[in-house]
Amino acid sequence: MAIIVSHETRVLVQGITGHQGRQQTLAMKEFGTKMVSGVTPGRGGEYIHGVPVFDTVKEAVAKTNPNTSIVFVPGPHARDAVIEALDAGIKTIVVITEHIPVHDTIEFVEYSKIKGARIIGPNCPGIAAPGIAKVGIMSNSIFLKGHVGVVSRSGTLTYEIVNALSHSGIGQSTCIGIGGDPVIGTSFTEVLDLFEKDDDTHAIVLIGEIGGIAEEIAAQFIKEYVSKPVVAYIAGRTAPPEKRMGHAGAIIARGMGTADSKITALQKAEVSIARLPFEIPNLIKSRLTEV
């Protein structure tokens, strides 16, 4: 069992004929994901790594019945691509694209709620459940099947910490990058709730960063609703004041969103905090022995 993806996940790639679309379609196939179709307007009738290409999402849905989409469409056109997928009935949409105008993201995230669909991202590495499916761009080689759920705002830290877990013999149930933009489709608390209800997830790793208050909200949720052990790492503890950081969501305002405020909130929720990413595996082992 995993969260969000399953053996029934059938993936459509929007922007499949671009460099990233082609490369990641092959990687997802090699991971074992059912890649059923792709879309690029004007390129219908082609095949990419054996996957048929259609001109529209509506046509791809009618011919190949996908239930999940991954979006590699460039930022200025990503809104239209997501809206097209929602209108065609796709219920899970992973938006890898970065630099999408925030008002476009607000529009398609709100529209997804009307359509009863889930958006992951934008500006995220996607989701992977070892042995089941991957809808994203994370390297196949870092994963090991197991029972730790990983949720993160940072793509790079997701790779580093998942790789460290696997090298320590600690497998993962599902790993999900929710994205580092100010507006995202799926929050920490939504993923924590899914992990809490997933019998295959025995412990959770939360990877946060400075900016915003998502980690403080997650801490309150953990305190009230999560019974499983949680280990966290907050990036940016040593970030210099007034320094522009990489993620658009990493904005500290009026003293809120600092590393200290997040760590304090998580510690009050009995979350174990790693000072450095490589400490995560030993903290997970320690917490699992308490269960």
mmCIF file of N, CA and C in Angstrom, residues 30-160:
data_model
loop_
_atom_site.group_PDB
_atom_site.id
_atom_site.type_symbol
_atom_site.label_atom_id
_atom_site.label_comp_id
_atom_site.label_asym_id
_atom_site.label_seq_id
_atom_site.Cartn_x
_atom_site.Cartn_y
_atom_site.Cartn_z
ATOM 1 N N GLU A 30 10.952 2.662 -16.427
ATOM 2 C CA GLU A 30 11.946 1.761 -15.836
ATOM 3 C C GLU A 30 11.686 1.535 -14.344
ATOM 4 N N PHE A 31 11.019 2.490 -13.698
ATOM 5 C CA PHE A 31 10.667 2.340 -12.282
ATOM 6 C C PHE A 31 9.512 1.347 -12.118
ATOM 7 N N GLY A 32 8.792 1.110 -13.225
ATOM 8 C CA GLY A 32 7.656 0.185 -13.172
ATOM 9 C C GLY A 32 6.303 0.860 -13.287
ATOM 10 N N THR A 33 6.291 2.178 -13.524
ATOM 11 C CA THR A 33 5.046 2.937 -13.629
ATOM 12 C C THR A 33 4.348 2.623 -14.958
ATOM 13 N N LYS A 34 3.025 2.550 -14.913
ATOM 14 C CA LYS A 34 2.253 2.331 -16.135
ATOM 15 C C LYS A 34 2.110 3.663 -16.875
ATOM 16 N N MET A 35 2.919 3.846 -17.911
ATOM 17 C CA MET A 35 2.898 5.067 -18.718
ATOM 18 C C MET A 35 2.009 4.796 -19.931
ATOM 19 N N VAL A 36 0.852 5.432 -19.976
ATOM 20 C CA VAL A 36 -0.124 5.036 -20.995
ATOM 21 C C VAL A 36 -0.219 6.007 -22.165
ATOM 22 N N SER A 37 0.142 7.283 -21.968
ATOM 23 C CA SER A 37 0.012 8.226 -23.082
ATOM 24 C C SER A 37 0.737 9.534 -22.775
ATOM 25 N N GLY A 38 0.891 10.331 -23.832
ATOM 26 C CA GLY A 38 1.464 11.670 -23.698
ATOM 27 C C GLY A 38 0.689 12.641 -24.550
ATOM 28 N N VAL A 39 0.877 13.932 -24.256
ATOM 29 C CA VAL A 39 0.204 14.982 -25.029
ATOM 30 C C VAL A 39 1.183 16.080 -25.400
ATOM 31 N N THR A 40 1.226 16.401 -26.661
ATOM 32 C CA THR A 40 1.867 17.619 -27.159
ATOM 33 C C THR A 40 1.056 18.073 -28.374
ATOM 34 N N PRO A 41 0.445 19.256 -28.318
ATOM 35 C CA PRO A 41 -0.361 19.720 -29.453
ATOM 36 C C PRO A 41 0.443 19.729 -30.761
ATOM 37 N N GLY A 42 -0.133 19.149 -31.801
ATOM 38 C CA GLY A 42 0.518 19.095 -33.091
ATOM 39 C C GLY A 42 1.436 17.904 -33.301
ATOM 40 N N ARG A 43 1.622 17.090 -32.233
ATOM 41 C CA ARG A 43 2.531 15.935 -32.340
ATOM 42 C C ARG A 43 1.784 14.609 -32.221
ATOM 43 N N GLY A 44 0.459 14.659 -32.294
ATOM 44 C CA GLY A 44 -0.330 13.434 -32.201
ATOM 45 C C GLY A 44 0.079 12.418 -33.249
ATOM 46 N N GLY A 45 0.071 11.145 -32.869
ATOM 47 C CA GLY A 45 0.442 10.067 -33.778
ATOM 48 C C GLY A 45 1.868 9.580 -33.588
ATOM 49 N N GLU A 46 2.695 10.353 -32.883
ATOM 50 C CA GLU A 46 4.069 9.914 -32.619
ATOM 51 C C GLU A 46 4.096 8.952 -31.417
ATOM 52 N N TYR A 47 5.242 8.336 -31.201
ATOM 53 C CA TYR A 47 5.464 7.498 -30.011
ATOM 54 C C TYR A 47 6.770 7.937 -29.350
ATOM 55 N N ILE A 48 6.755 8.056 -28.028
ATOM 56 C CA ILE A 48 7.958 8.367 -27.253
ATOM 57 C C ILE A 48 8.224 7.200 -26.310
ATOM 58 N N HIS A 49 9.315 6.490 -26.521
ATOM 59 C CA HIS A 49 9.644 5.290 -25.729
ATOM 60 C C HIS A 49 8.458 4.315 -25.688
ATOM 61 N N GLY A 50 7.781 4.194 -26.824
ATOM 62 C CA GLY A 50 6.660 3.258 -26.923
ATOM 63 C C GLY A 50 5.350 3.800 -26.397
ATOM 64 N N VAL A 51 5.338 5.057 -25.916
ATOM 65 C CA VAL A 51 4.124 5.670 -25.369
ATOM 66 C C VAL A 51 3.461 6.517 -26.465
ATOM 67 N N PRO A 52 2.177 6.289 -26.763
ATOM 68 C CA PRO A 52 1.518 7.057 -27.835
ATOM 69 C C PRO A 52 1.287 8.511 -27.445
ATOM 70 N N VAL A 53 1.464 9.406 -28.430
ATOM 71 C CA VAL A 53 1.290 10.843 -28.214
ATOM 72 C C VAL A 53 -0.014 11.301 -28.869
ATOM 73 N N PHE A 54 -0.745 12.165 -28.156
ATOM 74 C CA PHE A 54 -2.003 12.704 -28.664
ATOM 75 C C PHE A 54 -1.919 14.237 -28.686
ATOM 76 N N ASP A 55 -2.849 14.840 -29.453
ATOM 77 C CA ASP A 55 -2.860 16.304 -29.562
ATOM 78 C C ASP A 55 -3.535 16.966 -28.365
ATOM 79 N N THR A 56 -4.485 16.258 -27.739
ATOM 80 C CA THR A 56 -5.218 16.834 -26.606
ATOM 81 C C THR A 56 -5.340 15.818 -25.479
ATOM 82 N N VAL A 57 -5.545 16.321 -24.262
ATOM 83 C CA VAL A 57 -5.748 15.429 -23.113
ATOM 84 C C VAL A 57 -7.062 14.661 -23.280
ATOM 85 N N LYS A 58 -8.079 15.339 -23.784
ATOM 86 C CA LYS A 58 -9.377 14.686 -23.975
ATOM 87 C C LYS A 58 -9.241 13.454 -24.856
ATOM 88 N N GLU A 59 -8.479 13.565 -25.938
ATOM 89 C CA GLU A 59 -8.267 12.433 -26.846
ATOM 90 C C GLU A 59 -7.467 11.327 -26.148
ATOM 91 N N ALA A 60 -6.444 11.722 -25.385
ATOM 92 C CA ALA A 60 -5.628 10.729 -24.675
ATOM 93 C C ALA A 60 -6.448 9.973 -23.641
ATOM 94 N N VAL A 61 -7.329 10.682 -22.954
ATOM 95 C CA VAL A 61 -8.177 10.038 -21.946
ATOM 96 C C VAL A 61 -9.132 9.051 -22.621
ATOM 97 N N ALA A 62 -9.714 9.441 -23.743
ATOM 98 C CA ALA A 62 -10.663 8.564 -24.442
ATOM 99 C C ALA A 62 -9.989 7.288 -24.947
ATOM 100 N N LYS A 63 -8.721 7.411 -25.362
ATOM 101 C CA LYS A 63 -8.036 6.258 -25.973
ATOM 102 C C LYS A 63 -7.255 5.407 -24.976
ATOM 103 N N THR A 64 -6.753 6.015 -23.871
ATOM 104 C CA THR A 64 -5.831 5.253 -23.008
ATOM 105 C C THR A 64 -6.223 5.243 -21.529
ATOM 106 N N ASN A 65 -7.254 5.980 -21.143
ATOM 107 C CA ASN A 65 -7.796 5.960 -19.781
ATOM 108 C C ASN A 65 -6.780 6.248 -18.665
ATOM 109 N N PRO A 66 -6.010 7.314 -18.751
ATOM 110 C CA PRO A 66 -5.113 7.671 -17.628
ATOM 111 C C PRO A 66 -5.916 8.244 -16.458
ATOM 112 N N ASN A 67 -5.399 8.068 -15.236
ATOM 113 C CA ASN A 67 -6.038 8.685 -14.062
ATOM 114 C C ASN A 67 -5.105 9.682 -13.362
ATOM 115 N N THR A 68 -3.880 9.806 -13.882
ATOM 116 C CA THR A 68 -2.864 10.677 -13.271
ATOM 117 C C THR A 68 -2.101 11.374 -14.395
ATOM 118 N N SER A 69 -1.761 12.633 -14.183
ATOM 119 C CA SER A 69 -0.965 13.363 -15.176
ATOM 120 C C SER A 69 0.276 13.943 -14.517
ATOM 121 N N ILE A 70 1.356 14.012 -15.296
ATOM 122 C CA ILE A 70 2.546 14.736 -14.860
ATOM 123 C C ILE A 70 2.820 15.819 -15.895
ATOM 124 N N VAL A 71 3.050 17.049 -15.415
ATOM 125 C CA VAL A 71 3.111 18.220 -16.283
ATOM 126 C C VAL A 71 4.549 18.735 -16.403
ATOM 127 N N PHE A 72 5.069 18.725 -17.639
ATOM 128 C CA PHE A 72 6.386 19.294 -17.940
ATOM 129 C C PHE A 72 6.255 20.520 -18.846
ATOM 130 N N VAL A 73 5.049 21.041 -18.965
ATOM 131 C CA VAL A 73 4.783 22.181 -19.840
ATOM 132 C C VAL A 73 5.427 23.440 -19.246
ATOM 133 N N PRO A 74 6.086 24.285 -20.073
ATOM 134 C CA PRO A 74 6.742 25.497 -19.545
ATOM 135 C C PRO A 74 5.780 26.420 -18.797
ATOM 136 N N GLY A 75 6.336 27.200 -17.853
ATOM 137 C CA GLY A 75 5.554 28.031 -16.944
ATOM 138 C C GLY A 75 4.437 28.849 -17.563
ATOM 139 N N PRO A 76 4.703 29.608 -18.643
ATOM 140 C CA PRO A 76 3.636 30.455 -19.195
ATOM 141 C C PRO A 76 2.424 29.676 -19.704
ATOM 142 N N HIS A 77 2.610 28.389 -20.010
ATOM 143 C CA HIS A 77 1.518 27.578 -20.561
ATOM 144 C C HIS A 77 1.024 26.503 -19.583
ATOM 145 N N ALA A 78 1.629 26.435 -18.401
ATOM 146 C CA ALA A 78 1.298 25.363 -17.465
ATOM 147 C C ALA A 78 -0.149 25.459 -16.964
ATOM 148 N N ARG A 79 -0.631 26.697 -16.735
ATOM 149 C CA ARG A 79 -2.014 26.853 -16.275
ATOM 150 C C ARG A 79 -2.984 26.179 -17.232
ATOM 151 N N ASP A 80 -2.846 26.462 -18.517
ATOM 152 C CA ASP A 80 -3.766 25.889 -19.501
ATOM 153 C C ASP A 80 -3.662 24.366 -19.526
ATOM 154 N N ALA A 81 -2.449 23.840 -19.359
ATOM 155 C CA ALA A 81 -2.259 22.387 -19.368
ATOM 156 C C ALA A 81 -2.974 21.734 -18.184
ATOM 157 N N VAL A 82 -2.847 22.345 -17.001
ATOM 158 C CA VAL A 82 -3.500 21.766 -15.812
ATOM 159 C C VAL A 82 -5.021 21.863 -15.937
ATOM 160 N N ILE A 83 -5.516 23.004 -16.385
ATOM 161 C CA ILE A 83 -6.969 23.172 -16.562
ATOM 162 C C ILE A 83 -7.497 22.134 -17.560
ATOM 163 N N GLU A 84 -6.732 21.905 -18.644
ATOM 164 C CA GLU A 84 -7.155 20.917 -19.646
ATOM 165 C C GLU A 84 -7.241 19.521 -19.026
ATOM 166 N N ALA A 85 -6.270 19.172 -18.199
ATOM 167 C CA ALA A 85 -6.292 17.859 -17.544
ATOM 168 C C ALA A 85 -7.476 17.738 -16.579
ATOM 169 N N LEU A 86 -7.740 18.811 -15.833
ATOM 170 C CA LEU A 86 -8.873 18.789 -14.890
ATOM 171 C C LEU A 86 -10.193 18.648 -15.651
ATOM 172 N N ASP A 87 -10.335 19.374 -16.743
ATOM 173 C CA ASP A 87 -11.569 19.298 -17.528
ATOM 174 C C ASP A 87 -11.749 17.928 -18.176
ATOM 175 N N ALA A 88 -10.637 17.219 -18.408
ATOM 176 C CA ALA A 88 -10.717 15.884 -19.012
ATOM 177 C C ALA A 88 -10.971 14.801 -17.971
ATOM 178 N N GLY A 89 -11.034 15.189 -16.684
ATOM 179 C CA GLY A 89 -11.378 14.217 -15.633
ATOM 180 C C GLY A 89 -10.215 13.592 -14.912
ATOM 181 N N ILE A 90 -8.975 14.076 -15.134
ATOM 182 C CA ILE A 90 -7.817 13.541 -14.414
ATOM 183 C C ILE A 90 -7.923 13.951 -12.946
ATOM 184 N N LYS A 91 -7.692 13.010 -12.025
ATOM 185 C CA LYS A 91 -7.903 13.280 -10.603
ATOM 186 C C LYS A 91 -6.625 13.527 -9.804
ATOM 187 N N THR A 92 -5.478 13.155 -10.360
ATOM 188 C CA THR A 92 -4.204 13.463 -9.694
ATOM 189 C C THR A 92 -3.270 14.090 -10.729
ATOM 190 N N ILE A 93 -2.792 15.296 -10.430
ATOM 191 C CA ILE A 93 -1.932 16.013 -11.380
ATOM 192 C C ILE A 93 -0.665 16.464 -10.656
ATOM 193 N N VAL A 94 0.478 15.970 -11.116
ATOM 194 C CA VAL A 94 1.776 16.332 -10.542
ATOM 195 C C VAL A 94 2.403 17.394 -11.439
ATOM 196 N N VAL A 95 2.596 18.604 -10.881
ATOM 197 C CA VAL A 95 3.099 19.726 -11.683
ATOM 198 C C VAL A 95 4.574 19.934 -11.352
ATOM 199 N N ILE A 96 5.437 19.466 -12.242
ATOM 200 C CA ILE A 96 6.883 19.595 -12.042
ATOM 201 C C ILE A 96 7.359 21.015 -12.357
ATOM 202 N N THR A 97 6.694 21.691 -13.262
ATOM 203 C CA THR A 97 7.112 23.000 -13.781
ATOM 204 C C THR A 97 7.398 24.020 -12.675
ATOM 205 N N GLU A 98 8.487 24.770 -12.827
ATOM 206 C CA GLU A 98 8.774 25.886 -11.933
ATOM 207 C C GLU A 98 8.512 27.208 -12.657
ATOM 208 N N HIS A 99 8.550 28.295 -11.902
ATOM 209 C CA HIS A 99 8.339 29.645 -12.441
ATOM 210 C C HIS A 99 6.951 29.840 -13.034
ATOM 211 N N ILE A 100 5.945 29.191 -12.465
ATOM 212 C CA ILE A 100 4.562 29.442 -12.875
ATOM 213 C C ILE A 100 4.083 30.697 -12.140
ATOM 214 N N PRO A 101 3.486 31.671 -12.842
ATOM 215 C CA PRO A 101 2.968 32.864 -12.146
ATOM 216 C C PRO A 101 2.021 32.467 -11.014
ATOM 217 N N VAL A 102 2.184 33.120 -9.855
ATOM 218 C CA VAL A 102 1.440 32.682 -8.673
ATOM 219 C C VAL A 102 -0.074 32.772 -8.876
ATOM 220 N N HIS A 103 -0.530 33.771 -9.642
ATOM 221 C CA HIS A 103 -1.973 33.871 -9.874
ATOM 222 C C HIS A 103 -2.483 32.704 -10.717
ATOM 223 N N ASP A 104 -1.647 32.189 -11.603
ATOM 224 C CA ASP A 104 -2.026 30.998 -12.376
ATOM 225 C C ASP A 104 -2.166 29.794 -11.449
ATOM 226 N N THR A 105 -1.218 29.667 -10.510
ATOM 227 C CA THR A 105 -1.292 28.544 -9.569
ATOM 228 C C THR A 105 -2.533 28.641 -8.698
ATOM 229 N N ILE A 106 -2.815 29.835 -8.188
ATOM 230 C CA ILE A 106 -4.019 30.020 -7.368
ATOM 231 C C ILE A 106 -5.253 29.567 -8.151
ATOM 232 N N GLU A 107 -5.292 29.931 -9.429
ATOM 233 C CA GLU A 107 -6.467 29.602 -10.250
ATOM 234 C C GLU A 107 -6.626 28.092 -10.421
ATOM 235 N N PHE A 108 -5.538 27.388 -10.788
ATOM 236 C CA PHE A 108 -5.755 25.954 -11.047
ATOM 237 C C PHE A 108 -5.863 25.132 -9.759
ATOM 238 N N VAL A 109 -5.260 25.609 -8.666
ATOM 239 C CA VAL A 109 -5.445 24.896 -7.382
ATOM 240 C C VAL A 109 -6.902 25.015 -6.922
ATOM 241 N N GLU A 110 -7.486 26.219 -7.031
ATOM 242 C CA GLU A 110 -8.893 26.394 -6.649
ATOM 243 C C GLU A 110 -9.806 25.596 -7.579
ATOM 244 N N TYR A 111 -9.482 25.573 -8.866
ATOM 245 C CA TYR A 111 -10.301 24.823 -9.820
ATOM 246 C C TYR A 111 -10.233 23.316 -9.529
ATOM 247 N N SER A 112 -9.072 22.841 -9.088
ATOM 248 C CA SER A 112 -8.941 21.409 -8.766
ATOM 249 C C SER A 112 -9.874 21.007 -7.630
ATOM 250 N N LYS A 113 -10.112 21.931 -6.700
ATOM 251 C CA LYS A 113 -11.025 21.623 -5.584
ATOM 252 C C LYS A 113 -12.449 21.468 -6.097
ATOM 253 N N ILE A 114 -12.823 22.321 -7.039
ATOM 254 C CA ILE A 114 -14.163 22.217 -7.648
ATOM 255 C C ILE A 114 -14.303 20.884 -8.370
ATOM 256 N N LYS A 115 -13.224 20.439 -8.993
ATOM 257 C CA LYS A 115 -13.248 19.203 -9.776
ATOM 258 C C LYS A 115 -13.016 17.954 -8.926
ATOM 259 N N GLY A 116 -12.751 18.133 -7.642
ATOM 260 C CA GLY A 116 -12.498 16.983 -6.774
ATOM 261 C C GLY A 116 -11.189 16.280 -7.108
ATOM 262 N N ALA A 117 -10.196 17.038 -7.529
ATOM 263 C CA ALA A 117 -8.903 16.467 -7.936
ATOM 264 C C ALA A 117 -7.802 16.937 -6.994
ATOM 265 N N ARG A 118 -6.640 16.266 -7.065
ATOM 266 C CA ARG A 118 -5.481 16.641 -6.250
ATOM 267 C C ARG A 118 -4.360 17.158 -7.139
ATOM 268 N N ILE A 119 -3.809 18.311 -6.754
ATOM 269 C CA ILE A 119 -2.611 18.848 -7.396
ATOM 270 C C ILE A 119 -1.425 18.615 -6.459
ATOM 271 N N ILE A 120 -0.321 18.086 -6.966
ATOM 272 C CA ILE A 120 0.941 18.011 -6.229
ATOM 273 C C ILE A 120 1.909 18.976 -6.911
ATOM 274 N N GLY A 121 2.500 19.897 -6.134
ATOM 275 C CA GLY A 121 3.336 20.932 -6.696
ATOM 276 C C GLY A 121 2.549 22.226 -6.805
ATOM 277 N N PRO A 122 2.981 23.160 -7.640
ATOM 278 C CA PRO A 122 4.047 23.028 -8.649
ATOM 279 C C PRO A 122 5.447 23.150 -8.059
ATOM 280 N N ASN A 123 6.423 23.151 -8.998
ATOM 281 C CA ASN A 123 7.825 23.287 -8.621
ATOM 282 C C ASN A 123 8.212 22.209 -7.625
ATOM 283 N N CYS A 124 7.928 20.949 -7.989
ATOM 284 C CA CYS A 124 8.173 19.832 -7.076
ATOM 285 C C CYS A 124 8.825 18.673 -7.825
ATOM 286 N N PRO A 125 9.422 17.701 -7.075
ATOM 287 C CA PRO A 125 10.023 16.540 -7.738
ATOM 288 C C PRO A 125 9.052 15.384 -7.937
ATOM 289 N N GLY A 126 7.812 15.519 -7.434
ATOM 290 C CA GLY A 126 6.816 14.481 -7.643
ATOM 291 C C GLY A 126 6.702 13.494 -6.491
ATOM 292 N N ILE A 127 6.226 12.294 -6.816
ATOM 293 C CA ILE A 127 5.929 11.285 -5.806
ATOM 294 C C ILE A 127 6.446 9.932 -6.274
ATOM 295 N N ALA A 128 6.927 9.130 -5.318
ATOM 296 C CA ALA A 128 7.432 7.791 -5.653
ATOM 297 C C ALA A 128 7.094 6.823 -4.533
ATOM 298 N N ALA A 129 6.592 5.662 -4.906
ATOM 299 C CA ALA A 129 6.344 4.576 -3.967
ATOM 300 C C ALA A 129 7.129 3.377 -4.476
ATOM 301 N N PRO A 130 8.254 3.032 -3.834
ATOM 302 C CA PRO A 130 9.107 1.950 -4.334
ATOM 303 C C PRO A 130 8.328 0.642 -4.515
ATOM 304 N N GLY A 131 8.527 0.025 -5.692
ATOM 305 C CA GLY A 131 7.837 -1.225 -5.994
ATOM 306 C C GLY A 131 6.440 -1.043 -6.534
ATOM 307 N N ILE A 132 5.975 0.222 -6.579
ATOM 308 C CA ILE A 132 4.599 0.480 -7.029
ATOM 309 C C ILE A 132 4.584 1.431 -8.227
ATOM 310 N N ALA A 133 4.965 2.680 -8.031
ATOM 311 C CA ALA A 133 4.920 3.660 -9.121
ATOM 312 C C ALA A 133 5.695 4.905 -8.744
ATOM 313 N N LYS A 134 6.171 5.606 -9.763
ATOM 314 C CA LYS A 134 6.779 6.923 -9.579
ATOM 315 C C LYS A 134 6.163 7.875 -10.588
ATOM 316 N N VAL A 135 5.723 9.034 -10.099
ATOM 317 C CA VAL A 135 5.222 10.086 -10.983
ATOM 318 C C VAL A 135 6.041 11.319 -10.637
ATOM 319 N N GLY A 136 7.237 11.400 -11.203
ATOM 320 C CA GLY A 136 8.132 12.478 -10.815
ATOM 321 C C GLY A 136 9.489 12.335 -11.461
ATOM 322 N N ILE A 137 10.430 13.106 -10.926
ATOM 323 C CA ILE A 137 11.754 13.210 -11.558
ATOM 324 C C ILE A 137 12.876 12.744 -10.631
ATOM 325 N N MET A 138 12.538 12.181 -9.480
ATOM 326 C CA MET A 138 13.570 11.706 -8.564
ATOM 327 C C MET A 138 14.275 10.486 -9.159
ATOM 328 N N SER A 139 15.568 10.384 -8.893
ATOM 329 C CA SER A 139 16.347 9.278 -9.447
ATOM 330 C C SER A 139 15.826 7.938 -8.951
ATOM 331 N N ASN A 140 15.699 6.970 -9.867
ATOM 332 C CA ASN A 140 15.199 5.643 -9.490
ATOM 333 C C ASN A 140 16.106 4.942 -8.488
ATOM 334 N N SER A 141 17.410 5.212 -8.582
ATOM 335 C CA SER A 141 18.384 4.422 -7.830
ATOM 336 C C SER A 141 18.399 4.700 -6.332
ATOM 337 N N ILE A 142 17.770 5.783 -5.876
ATOM 338 C CA ILE A 142 17.890 6.148 -4.460
ATOM 339 C C ILE A 142 16.872 5.441 -3.582
ATOM 340 N N PHE A 143 15.876 4.772 -4.162
ATOM 341 C CA PHE A 143 14.757 4.265 -3.360
ATOM 342 C C PHE A 143 14.953 2.815 -2.912
ATOM 343 N N LEU A 144 14.341 2.503 -1.777
ATOM 344 C CA LEU A 144 14.307 1.149 -1.232
ATOM 345 C C LEU A 144 12.916 0.940 -0.645
ATOM 346 N N LYS A 145 12.281 -0.152 -0.987
ATOM 347 C CA LYS A 145 10.920 -0.395 -0.497
ATOM 348 C C LYS A 145 10.929 -0.640 1.008
ATOM 349 N N GLY A 146 10.005 -0.009 1.719
ATOM 350 C CA GLY A 146 9.961 -0.166 3.170
ATOM 351 C C GLY A 146 8.782 0.556 3.786
ATOM 352 N N HIS A 147 8.978 1.098 5.006
ATOM 353 C CA HIS A 147 7.834 1.561 5.790
ATOM 354 C C HIS A 147 7.976 2.980 6.349
ATOM 355 N N VAL A 148 8.840 3.787 5.765
ATOM 356 C CA VAL A 148 8.974 5.175 6.209
ATOM 357 C C VAL A 148 8.414 6.103 5.128
ATOM 358 N N GLY A 149 7.508 6.966 5.527
ATOM 359 C CA GLY A 149 6.967 7.965 4.610
ATOM 360 C C GLY A 149 7.793 9.236 4.676
ATOM 361 N N VAL A 150 8.054 9.840 3.528
ATOM 362 C CA VAL A 150 8.862 11.065 3.466
ATOM 363 C C VAL A 150 8.052 12.158 2.773
ATOM 364 N N VAL A 151 7.962 13.326 3.408
ATOM 365 C CA VAL A 151 7.298 14.477 2.791
ATOM 366 C C VAL A 151 8.213 15.678 2.922
ATOM 367 N N SER A 152 8.356 16.452 1.820
ATOM 368 C CA SER A 152 9.380 17.490 1.793
ATOM 369 C C SER A 152 8.968 18.666 0.925
ATOM 370 N N ARG A 153 9.455 19.864 1.312
ATOM 371 C CA ARG A 153 9.304 21.050 0.463
ATOM 372 C C ARG A 153 10.469 21.169 -0.517
ATOM 373 N N SER A 154 11.558 20.476 -0.252
ATOM 374 C CA SER A 154 12.777 20.639 -1.039
ATOM 375 C C SER A 154 13.071 19.395 -1.874
ATOM 376 N N GLY A 155 13.224 19.575 -3.185
ATOM 377 C CA GLY A 155 13.561 18.447 -4.038
ATOM 378 C C GLY A 155 14.929 17.881 -3.729
ATOM 379 N N THR A 156 15.921 18.742 -3.659
ATOM 380 C CA THR A 156 17.296 18.286 -3.449
ATOM 381 C C THR A 156 17.457 17.568 -2.117
ATOM 382 N N LEU A 157 16.858 18.124 -1.060
ATOM 383 C CA LEU A 157 16.955 17.464 0.248
ATOM 384 C C LEU A 157 16.192 16.150 0.267
ATOM 385 N N THR A 158 15.130 16.050 -0.528
ATOM 386 C CA THR A 158 14.421 14.777 -0.630
ATOM 387 C C THR A 158 15.367 13.709 -1.159
ATOM 388 N N TYR A 159 16.102 14.041 -2.238
ATOM 389 C CA TYR A 159 17.036 13.064 -2.811
ATOM 390 C C TYR A 159 18.080 12.661 -1.771
ATOM 391 N N GLU A 160 18.647 13.663 -1.101
ATOM 392 C CA GLU A 160 19.748 13.396 -0.172
ATOM 393 C C GLU A 160 19.296 12.529 0.999
#
